[in-house]
């Protein structure tokens, strides 16, 4: 049978036709007026999405590059950094800081659970010398399908002066984040998730406190130096040749977000999450994250007893054309992850659930065909 490729992973995500078309244009001079006009418009659009008055800096990079930029632009070797980790990406943020010579202390939480603000408050209360220079947070832990309550974690910081650095790579433009109102000092994201672009752009927003830290930060940097990006941004440019096609795409993607309305985008992600979870639960499947921490961007499902996660992925992909993500590190083969971030609609959730019913039936699980779809339909029709 014809297999229609269907990408349901938490990044890279499906790119809308409008964005693809926008990218399919001849090059323009990245130092010319046409680029400048577009890039200034984009910069304002990004600020709206980050909910900040601060500049959002664009780096041609993967999200990990932008995380590195967040670290090297605000810290010095030897600085004590508290890394709040709830999974693979929290660990990565910590590792980057460590590689650049920060003294990293981890505040770890079980995979599948959100970070506890009380534990953060307790650790900070013990820091009477105010030695901790930065706290690393992950908004949406893509490896477990958990969304951390950033607002509550920042509240738990109280008046401790540590900078708050947030990895919002799989969250920004899918899950509400208010950089200025919540007092976040650095926020990082990437192109290939909720921004609906192909991979290749990383974004870092820094507030005044972060810029002040930048003036003292001694970690080495050249390409990642935020100052160079900010200086060029003043001219509506980038310091080094930008991936112009991706910038065309970004302009279009931001228009799409504006047209839908950012708050409606968030509501759509929540509704799709709820419908998907209801469908999965209707089949008796176990979800890694509880309802209170459940991510609007990605859902992790435990592989049923005696079944390998990879077998489900294989059946979905090879028999029906749907690509799901697997578990990472200690969750490898134990979970499957369904991405529902970015250009995702009710149709995608319904198709994925109905095909998953079929795949699990073929793998020998006692599934009631259609039960998951019905449960999801009920939620979607209320929404
Ligand atoms: C939360 C989070 N942080 C960081 C990254 C790293 O992004 P990239 O793969 O673009 O380097 C990812 C990618 O999935 C992510 O989900």
Tab-separated table of C-alpha atoms and ligand atoms in Angstrom:
chain	number	residue	atom	x	y	z
A	1	UNK	CA	0.000	0.000	0.000
A	2	UNK	CA	1.096	3.567	-0.584
A	3	UNK	CA	2.747	4.974	2.520
A	4	UNK	CA	2.135	8.655	3.025
A	5	UNK	CA	5.003	9.993	5.149
A	6	UNK	CA	3.687	11.445	8.362
A	7	UNK	CA	6.069	13.026	10.845
A	8	UNK	CA	4.818	12.983	14.432
A	9	UNK	CA	8.076	13.605	16.275
A	10	UNK	CA	8.890	16.535	18.551
A	11	UNK	CA	11.223	18.136	16.029
A	12	UNK	CA	12.014	18.611	13.334
A	13	UNK	CA	8.300	19.169	12.884
A	14	UNK	CA	6.104	19.479	9.805
A	15	UNK	CA	6.771	22.676	7.862
A	16	UNK	CA	3.640	24.374	6.463
A	17	UNK	CA	3.415	24.704	2.706
A	18	UNK	CA	3.302	28.503	3.067
A	19	UNK	CA	6.650	28.470	4.850
A	20	UNK	CA	8.186	26.115	2.285
A	21	UNK	CA	6.998	28.358	-0.538
A	22	UNK	CA	8.353	31.449	1.188
A	23	UNK	CA	11.771	29.814	1.449
A	24	UNK	CA	11.768	28.893	-2.217
A	25	UNK	CA	12.944	32.268	-3.438
A	26	UNK	CA	16.113	33.648	-5.021
A	27	UNK	CA	18.783	34.990	-2.687
A	28	UNK	CA	18.841	38.653	-1.747
A	29	UNK	CA	21.706	40.743	-0.441
A	30	UNK	CA	21.890	40.215	3.301
A	31	UNK	CA	23.375	43.711	3.602
A	32	UNK	CA	20.683	45.347	1.450
A	33	UNK	CA	17.487	47.270	2.261
A	34	UNK	CA	15.108	44.400	1.428
A	35	UNK	CA	16.772	42.131	3.971
A	36	UNK	CA	16.952	44.902	6.549
A	37	UNK	CA	13.233	45.602	6.296
A	38	UNK	CA	12.399	41.917	6.652
A	39	UNK	CA	14.822	41.304	9.506
A	40	UNK	CA	13.544	44.282	11.500
A	41	UNK	CA	9.985	42.984	11.098
A	42	UNK	CA	11.125	39.523	12.213
A	43	UNK	CA	12.885	40.926	15.263
A	44	UNK	CA	9.683	42.607	16.400
A	45	UNK	CA	7.717	39.414	15.744
A	46	UNK	CA	10.155	37.368	17.808
A	47	UNK	CA	9.820	39.784	20.713
A	48	UNK	CA	6.060	39.238	20.670
A	49	UNK	CA	6.507	35.482	20.779
A	50	UNK	CA	9.081	35.689	23.616
A	51	UNK	CA	6.854	38.262	25.355
A	52	UNK	CA	9.811	40.542	25.892
A	53	UNK	CA	10.997	44.050	25.155
A	54	UNK	CA	14.590	42.766	24.985
A	55	UNK	CA	16.259	41.937	21.692
A	56	UNK	CA	15.978	38.367	20.475
A	57	UNK	CA	19.288	37.331	18.911
A	58	UNK	CA	19.286	34.984	15.937
A	59	UNK	CA	22.101	32.468	15.499
A	60	UNK	CA	22.378	30.128	12.529
A	61	UNK	CA	22.607	27.007	14.694
A	62	UNK	CA	20.876	24.023	16.221
A	63	UNK	CA	19.148	24.616	19.548
A	64	UNK	CA	22.200	23.232	21.329
A	65	UNK	CA	24.316	26.011	19.838
A	66	UNK	CA	21.894	28.566	21.237
A	67	UNK	CA	22.114	26.869	24.672
A	68	UNK	CA	25.892	27.194	24.433
A	69	UNK	CA	25.475	30.869	23.552
A	70	UNK	CA	23.319	31.379	26.660
A	71	UNK	CA	26.055	29.914	28.844
A	72	UNK	CA	29.144	31.557	27.371
A	73	UNK	CA	27.547	34.989	27.216
A	74	UNK	CA	26.619	35.126	30.886
A	75	UNK	CA	29.132	33.041	32.852
A	76	UNK	CA	32.808	32.667	33.715
A	77	UNK	CA	34.859	29.549	34.410
A	78	UNK	CA	34.529	28.624	38.077
A	79	UNK	CA	31.043	30.100	38.471
A	80	UNK	CA	28.682	27.944	40.505
A	81	UNK	CA	25.660	26.959	38.414
A	82	UNK	CA	22.591	25.133	39.669
A	83	UNK	CA	21.119	22.956	36.974
A	84	UNK	CA	17.524	21.851	37.473
A	85	UNK	CA	17.259	18.671	35.456
A	86	UNK	CA	14.218	16.587	34.600
A	87	UNK	CA	15.637	14.632	31.672
A	88	UNK	CA	18.026	14.479	28.720
A	89	UNK	CA	17.876	18.158	27.807
A	90	UNK	CA	18.266	19.399	31.360
A	91	UNK	CA	21.364	17.210	31.559
A	92	UNK	CA	22.665	18.650	28.297
A	93	UNK	CA	22.355	22.242	29.501
A	94	UNK	CA	24.350	21.248	32.601
A	95	UNK	CA	26.972	19.500	30.499
A	96	UNK	CA	27.535	22.542	28.315
A	97	UNK	CA	28.096	24.731	31.378
A	98	UNK	CA	30.501	22.157	32.801
A	99	UNK	CA	32.526	21.929	29.575
A	100	UNK	CA	33.136	25.664	29.740
A	101	UNK	CA	34.463	25.387	33.267
A	102	UNK	CA	31.418	26.218	35.370
A	103	UNK	CA	31.103	24.375	38.635
A	104	UNK	CA	27.811	22.611	38.056
A	105	UNK	CA	25.562	21.333	40.786
A	106	UNK	CA	22.544	19.338	39.682
A	107	UNK	CA	19.119	19.408	41.237
A	108	UNK	CA	17.632	16.293	39.679
A	109	UNK	CA	14.076	15.041	39.552
A	110	UNK	CA	12.755	11.652	38.421
A	111	UNK	CA	12.260	11.398	34.667
A	112	UNK	CA	8.570	11.847	33.960
A	113	UNK	CA	8.041	14.356	36.764
A	114	UNK	CA	8.282	18.112	36.877
A	115	UNK	CA	10.847	20.008	38.951
A	116	UNK	CA	9.605	20.831	42.460
A	117	UNK	CA	9.783	24.554	43.273
A	118	UNK	CA	10.072	23.709	46.999
A	119	UNK	CA	13.304	21.792	46.394
A	120	UNK	CA	14.739	24.740	44.491
A	121	UNK	CA	13.698	27.158	47.253
A	122	UNK	CA	15.263	24.881	49.858
A	123	UNK	CA	18.601	24.699	47.981
A	124	UNK	CA	18.720	28.450	47.435
A	125	UNK	CA	17.910	29.124	51.079
A	126	UNK	CA	21.096	27.220	51.970
A	127	UNK	CA	23.136	29.466	49.657
A	128	UNK	CA	23.692	32.146	52.271
A	129	UNK	CA	26.839	33.362	50.475
A	130	UNK	CA	24.830	33.830	47.260
A	131	UNK	CA	27.467	31.795	45.454
A	132	UNK	CA	25.096	30.394	42.827
A	133	UNK	CA	25.427	32.552	39.744
A	134	UNK	CA	22.844	30.970	37.472
A	135	UNK	CA	19.954	28.530	37.543
A	136	UNK	CA	19.382	26.446	34.421
A	137	UNK	CA	15.784	25.469	33.702
A	138	UNK	CA	14.102	23.475	30.952
A	139	UNK	CA	10.630	24.687	30.086
A	140	UNK	CA	9.533	21.608	28.199
A	141	UNK	CA	11.563	18.437	28.777
A	142	UNK	CA	11.176	16.857	25.356
A	143	UNK	CA	12.664	13.526	26.428
A	144	UNK	CA	9.887	12.829	28.945
A	145	UNK	CA	6.912	14.930	27.820
A	146	UNK	CA	6.960	17.031	30.968
A	147	UNK	CA	6.403	20.774	31.097
A	148	UNK	CA	8.064	22.443	34.049
A	149	UNK	CA	6.249	25.235	35.835
A	150	UNK	CA	8.741	27.996	35.094
A	151	UNK	CA	6.704	30.665	36.806
A	152	UNK	CA	6.558	28.678	40.055
A	153	UNK	CA	10.286	27.880	39.843
A	154	UNK	CA	11.139	31.551	39.398
A	155	UNK	CA	8.900	32.436	42.348
A	156	UNK	CA	10.788	29.857	44.406
A	157	UNK	CA	14.008	31.765	43.666
A	158	UNK	CA	12.685	34.670	45.711
A	159	UNK	CA	15.237	37.479	45.940
A	160	UNK	CA	18.259	35.271	45.239
A	161	UNK	CA	20.320	37.153	42.614
A	162	UNK	CA	21.143	34.136	40.400
A	163	UNK	CA	20.366	34.524	36.718
A	164	UNK	CA	17.572	32.370	35.323
A	165	UNK	CA	18.473	30.713	32.013
A	166	UNK	CA	15.628	28.866	30.312
A	167	UNK	CA	15.831	26.226	27.605
A	168	UNK	CA	12.540	26.769	25.791
A	169	UNK	CA	13.642	24.948	22.623
A	170	UNK	CA	10.564	22.725	22.407
A	171	UNK	CA	8.239	25.097	24.253
A	172	UNK	CA	8.425	28.580	22.823
A	173	UNK	CA	5.408	29.427	20.641
A	174	UNK	CA	3.640	26.258	21.822
A	175	UNK	CA	3.435	26.835	25.572
A	176	UNK	CA	2.919	30.210	27.186
A	177	UNK	CA	6.140	31.794	28.398
A	178	UNK	CA	6.360	35.399	29.549
A	179	UNK	CA	9.998	36.380	29.591
A	180	UNK	CA	9.595	39.877	31.013
A	181	UNK	CA	6.601	39.342	33.290
A	182	UNK	CA	8.113	36.232	34.876
A	183	UNK	CA	11.594	37.748	35.212
A	184	UNK	CA	13.507	35.326	33.002
A	185	UNK	CA	17.014	36.574	32.206
A	186	UNK	CA	17.865	34.407	29.202
A	187	UNK	CA	15.453	32.411	27.041
A	188	UNK	CA	16.584	30.065	24.293
A	189	UNK	CA	14.683	28.415	21.474
A	190	UNK	CA	15.179	26.760	18.103
A	191	UNK	CA	13.538	26.931	14.696
A	192	UNK	CA	12.421	23.362	14.178
A	193	UNK	CA	9.693	22.943	16.766
A	194	UNK	CA	6.807	25.351	17.365
A	195	UNK	CA	8.245	27.936	14.989
A	196	UNK	CA	7.414	25.504	12.164
A	197	UNK	CA	10.710	25.915	10.297
A	198	UNK	CA	13.320	23.468	9.135
A	199	UNK	CA	16.210	23.144	11.615
A	200	UNK	CA	19.043	25.659	11.456
A	201	UNK	CA	18.197	28.698	13.561
A	202	UNK	CA	18.709	29.210	17.285
A	203	UNK	CA	17.399	32.198	19.224
A	204	UNK	CA	18.590	33.744	22.458
A	205	UNK	CA	16.868	36.605	24.251
A	206	UNK	CA	18.782	38.372	27.028
A	207	UNK	CA	17.395	40.957	29.443
A	208	UNK	CA	19.338	43.797	31.072
A	209	UNK	CA	20.585	41.617	33.927
A	210	UNK	CA	21.900	39.142	31.388
A	211	UNK	CA	23.685	41.916	29.461
A	212	UNK	CA	25.237	43.119	32.673
A	213	UNK	CA	26.450	39.555	33.293
A	214	UNK	CA	27.743	39.524	29.704
A	215	UNK	CA	30.043	42.441	30.454
A	216	UNK	CA	31.748	40.318	33.152
A	217	UNK	CA	31.459	36.862	31.513
A	218	UNK	CA	34.868	35.373	30.774
A	219	UNK	CA	33.964	32.141	29.003
A	220	UNK	CA	35.604	32.164	25.562
A	221	UNK	CA	33.461	33.012	22.539
A	222	UNK	CA	33.712	34.461	19.093
A	223	UNK	CA	30.919	33.164	16.867
A	224	UNK	CA	28.613	32.953	19.870
A	225	UNK	CA	29.340	36.432	21.197
A	226	UNK	CA	25.943	38.049	21.737
A	227	UNK	CA	27.458	41.520	21.516
A	228	UNK	CA	28.304	41.048	17.833
A	229	UNK	CA	24.763	39.871	17.096
A	230	UNK	CA	23.213	42.771	18.981
A	231	UNK	CA	25.405	45.305	17.201
A	232	UNK	CA	24.368	44.003	13.780
A	233	UNK	CA	20.741	43.785	14.830
A	234	UNK	CA	20.864	47.555	15.287
A	235	UNK	CA	21.440	47.747	11.509
A	236	UNK	CA	18.808	45.109	10.733
A	237	UNK	CA	21.544	42.637	9.916
A	238	UNK	CA	23.469	39.619	11.177
A	239	UNK	CA	27.225	39.769	11.765
A	240	UNK	CA	27.957	36.725	9.581
A	241	UNK	CA	26.158	35.498	6.452
A	242	UNK	CA	22.704	34.309	7.580
A	243	UNK	CA	20.787	31.365	6.063
A	244	UNK	CA	18.631	33.720	4.008
A	245	UNK	CA	16.139	31.019	2.975
A	246	UNK	CA	15.402	30.166	6.597
A	247	UNK	CA	14.962	33.860	7.350
A	248	UNK	CA	12.359	34.077	4.543
A	249	UNK	CA	10.638	31.099	6.151
A	250	UNK	CA	10.779	32.653	9.603
A	251	UNK	CA	9.107	35.805	8.315
A	252	UNK	CA	6.230	33.692	6.987
A	253	UNK	CA	5.976	31.475	10.073
A	254	UNK	CA	5.714	34.531	12.323
A	255	UNK	CA	2.939	35.863	10.070
A	256	UNK	CA	1.089	32.562	10.502
A	257	UNK	CA	1.429	32.756	14.289
A	258	UNK	CA	0.154	36.345	14.251
A	259	UNK	CA	-2.803	35.352	12.075
A	260	UNK	CA	-3.812	32.491	14.353
A	261	UNK	CA	-3.069	34.570	17.467
A	262	UNK	CA	-0.398	33.449	19.928
A	263	UNK	CA	-2.899	32.670	22.689
A	264	UNK	CA	-4.936	30.561	20.242
A	265	UNK	CA	-1.760	28.700	19.294
A	266	UNK	CA	-1.221	27.833	22.973
A	267	UNK	CA	-4.872	26.793	23.376
A	268	UNK	CA	-4.630	24.566	20.288
A	269	UNK	CA	-1.593	22.785	21.698
A	270	UNK	CA	-3.387	22.176	25.007
A	271	UNK	CA	-6.508	20.872	23.302
A	272	UNK	CA	-4.556	18.484	21.083
A	273	UNK	CA	-2.592	17.229	24.086
A	274	UNK	CA	-5.800	16.581	26.008
A	275	UNK	CA	-7.413	14.783	23.074
A	276	UNK	CA	-4.338	12.648	22.466
A	277	UNK	CA	-3.988	11.709	26.118
A	278	UNK	CA	-7.684	10.829	26.386
A	279	UNK	CA	-7.327	8.583	23.342
A	280	UNK	CA	-4.235	6.821	24.661
A	281	UNK	CA	-5.795	6.318	28.086
A	282	UNK	CA	-8.946	4.900	26.467
A	283	UNK	CA	-6.777	2.037	25.215
A	284	UNK	CA	-5.364	1.441	28.677
A	285	UNK	CA	-1.944	2.786	27.716
A	286	UNK	CA	0.199	4.302	30.468
A	287	UNK	CA	1.559	7.800	30.058
A	288	UNK	CA	4.916	8.772	31.512
A	289	UNK	CA	3.880	12.247	32.695
A	290	UNK	CA	0.928	12.859	34.984
A	291	UNK	CA	-1.861	15.196	33.887
A	292	UNK	CA	-0.496	18.033	36.044
A	293	UNK	CA	2.883	18.117	34.238
A	294	UNK	CA	1.733	16.896	30.817
A	295	UNK	CA	3.394	18.684	27.929
A	296	UNK	CA	1.283	20.409	25.268
A	297	UNK	CA	4.109	19.651	22.792
A	298	UNK	CA	5.022	15.990	23.194
A	299	UNK	CA	3.492	12.950	24.871
A	300	UNK	CA	5.520	9.983	26.112
A	301	UNK	CA	3.697	6.659	26.246
A	302	UNK	CA	5.100	3.649	28.085
A	303	UNK	CA	5.543	0.626	25.864
A	304	UNK	CA	3.016	-1.987	27.021
A	305	UNK	CA	4.366	-4.804	29.212
A	306	UNK	CA	6.525	-7.187	27.177
A	307	UNK	CA	6.604	-4.955	24.100
A	308	UNK	CA	9.579	-2.954	22.868
A	309	UNK	CA	9.031	0.708	22.080
A	310	UNK	CA	11.046	0.243	18.912
A	311	UNK	CA	8.664	-2.483	17.697
A	312	UNK	CA	5.779	-0.020	17.876
A	313	UNK	CA	7.776	2.653	16.059
A	314	UNK	CA	8.730	0.133	13.363
A	315	UNK	CA	5.155	-1.055	12.857
A	316	UNK	CA	3.875	2.528	12.668
A	317	UNK	CA	6.562	3.570	10.214
A	318	UNK	CA	6.899	0.546	7.975
A	319	UNK	CA	3.259	-0.492	7.777
A	320	UNK	CA	1.538	2.867	7.924
A	321	UNK	CA	4.115	5.593	7.243
A	322	UNK	CA	3.843	7.379	10.589
A	323	UNK	CA	7.113	8.265	12.265
A	324	UNK	CA	7.086	8.517	16.055
A	325	UNK	CA	10.084	9.219	18.280
A	326	UNK	CA	11.584	6.725	20.695
A	327	UNK	CA	12.936	7.028	24.203
A	328	UNK	CA	16.350	8.514	24.870
A	329	UNK	CA	19.132	7.342	27.192
A	330	UNK	CA	17.621	5.325	30.072
A	331	UNK	CA	14.168	5.479	28.457
A	332	UNK	CA	15.406	3.923	25.199
A	333	UNK	CA	12.957	1.276	23.992
A	334	UNK	CA	10.794	1.844	27.066
A	335	UNK	CA	8.636	4.654	25.702
A	336	UNK	CA	7.429	6.080	22.441
A	337	UNK	CA	7.056	9.816	22.054
A	338	UNK	CA	4.376	11.460	19.952
A	339	UNK	CA	5.221	14.992	18.893
A	340	UNK	CA	2.318	17.430	18.599
A	341	UNK	CA	4.174	20.696	18.389
A	342	UNK	CA	4.045	23.380	15.727
A	343	UNK	CA	1.979	22.836	12.605
A	344	UNK	CA	-0.298	20.212	14.139
A	345	UNK	CA	-4.072	19.965	13.899
A	346	UNK	CA	-6.897	17.768	15.161
A	347	UNK	CA	-6.581	15.644	12.023
A	348	UNK	CA	-3.008	14.694	12.940
A	349	UNK	CA	-4.024	13.527	16.407
A	350	UNK	CA	-6.967	11.508	15.066
A	351	UNK	CA	-4.910	9.857	12.346
A	352	UNK	CA	-2.104	9.012	14.763
A	353	UNK	CA	-4.471	7.483	17.314
A	354	UNK	CA	-6.357	5.416	14.799
A	355	UNK	CA	-3.159	4.098	13.233
A	356	UNK	CA	-1.693	3.388	16.663
A	357	UNK	CA	-4.783	1.289	17.433
A	358	UNK	CA	-4.085	-0.716	14.288
A	359	UNK	CA	-0.346	-1.066	14.937
A	360	UNK	CA	-0.874	-2.244	18.510
A	361	UNK	CA	-3.523	-4.718	17.376
A	362	UNK	CA	-1.098	-6.124	14.817
A	363	UNK	CA	1.492	-6.415	17.576
A	364	UNK	CA	-0.955	-8.564	19.565
A	365	UNK	CA	-2.332	-6.116	22.098
A	366	UNK	CA	-6.057	-6.499	22.917
A	367	UNK	CA	-7.161	-3.154	21.493
A	368	UNK	CA	-10.717	-1.984	20.965
A	369	UNK	CA	-10.390	-0.494	17.512
A	370	UNK	CA	-11.681	3.056	17.396
A	371	UNK	CA	-11.932	3.547	21.176
A	372	UNK	CA	-9.022	5.972	21.238
A	373	UNK	CA	-10.413	7.988	18.357
A	374	UNK	CA	-13.814	8.251	20.014
A	375	UNK	CA	-12.301	9.523	23.274
A	376	UNK	CA	-10.264	12.102	21.360
A	377	UNK	CA	-13.234	13.151	19.220
A	378	UNK	CA	-15.234	13.895	22.353
A	379	UNK	CA	-12.547	16.243	23.642
A	380	UNK	CA	-12.000	17.877	20.264
A	381	UNK	CA	-15.689	18.545	19.744
A	382	UNK	CA	-15.928	20.281	23.097
A	383	UNK	CA	-12.835	22.396	22.424
B	1	LIG	C1	14.270	20.959	25.228
B	1	LIG	C2	15.322	20.841	24.166
B	1	LIG	N1	16.494	21.452	24.349
B	1	LIG	C3	17.475	21.390	23.441
B	1	LIG	C4	17.315	20.683	22.279
B	1	LIG	C5	18.441	20.605	21.318
B	1	LIG	O1	18.092	21.144	20.094
B	1	LIG	P1	18.942	20.765	18.794
B	1	LIG	O2	18.706	19.325	18.537
B	1	LIG	O3	18.382	21.680	17.756
B	1	LIG	O4	20.366	21.047	19.118
B	1	LIG	C6	16.119	20.008	22.041
B	1	LIG	C7	15.913	19.205	20.829
B	1	LIG	O5	15.059	18.366	20.758
B	1	LIG	C8	15.088	20.112	23.003
B	1	LIG	O6	13.925	19.491	22.814
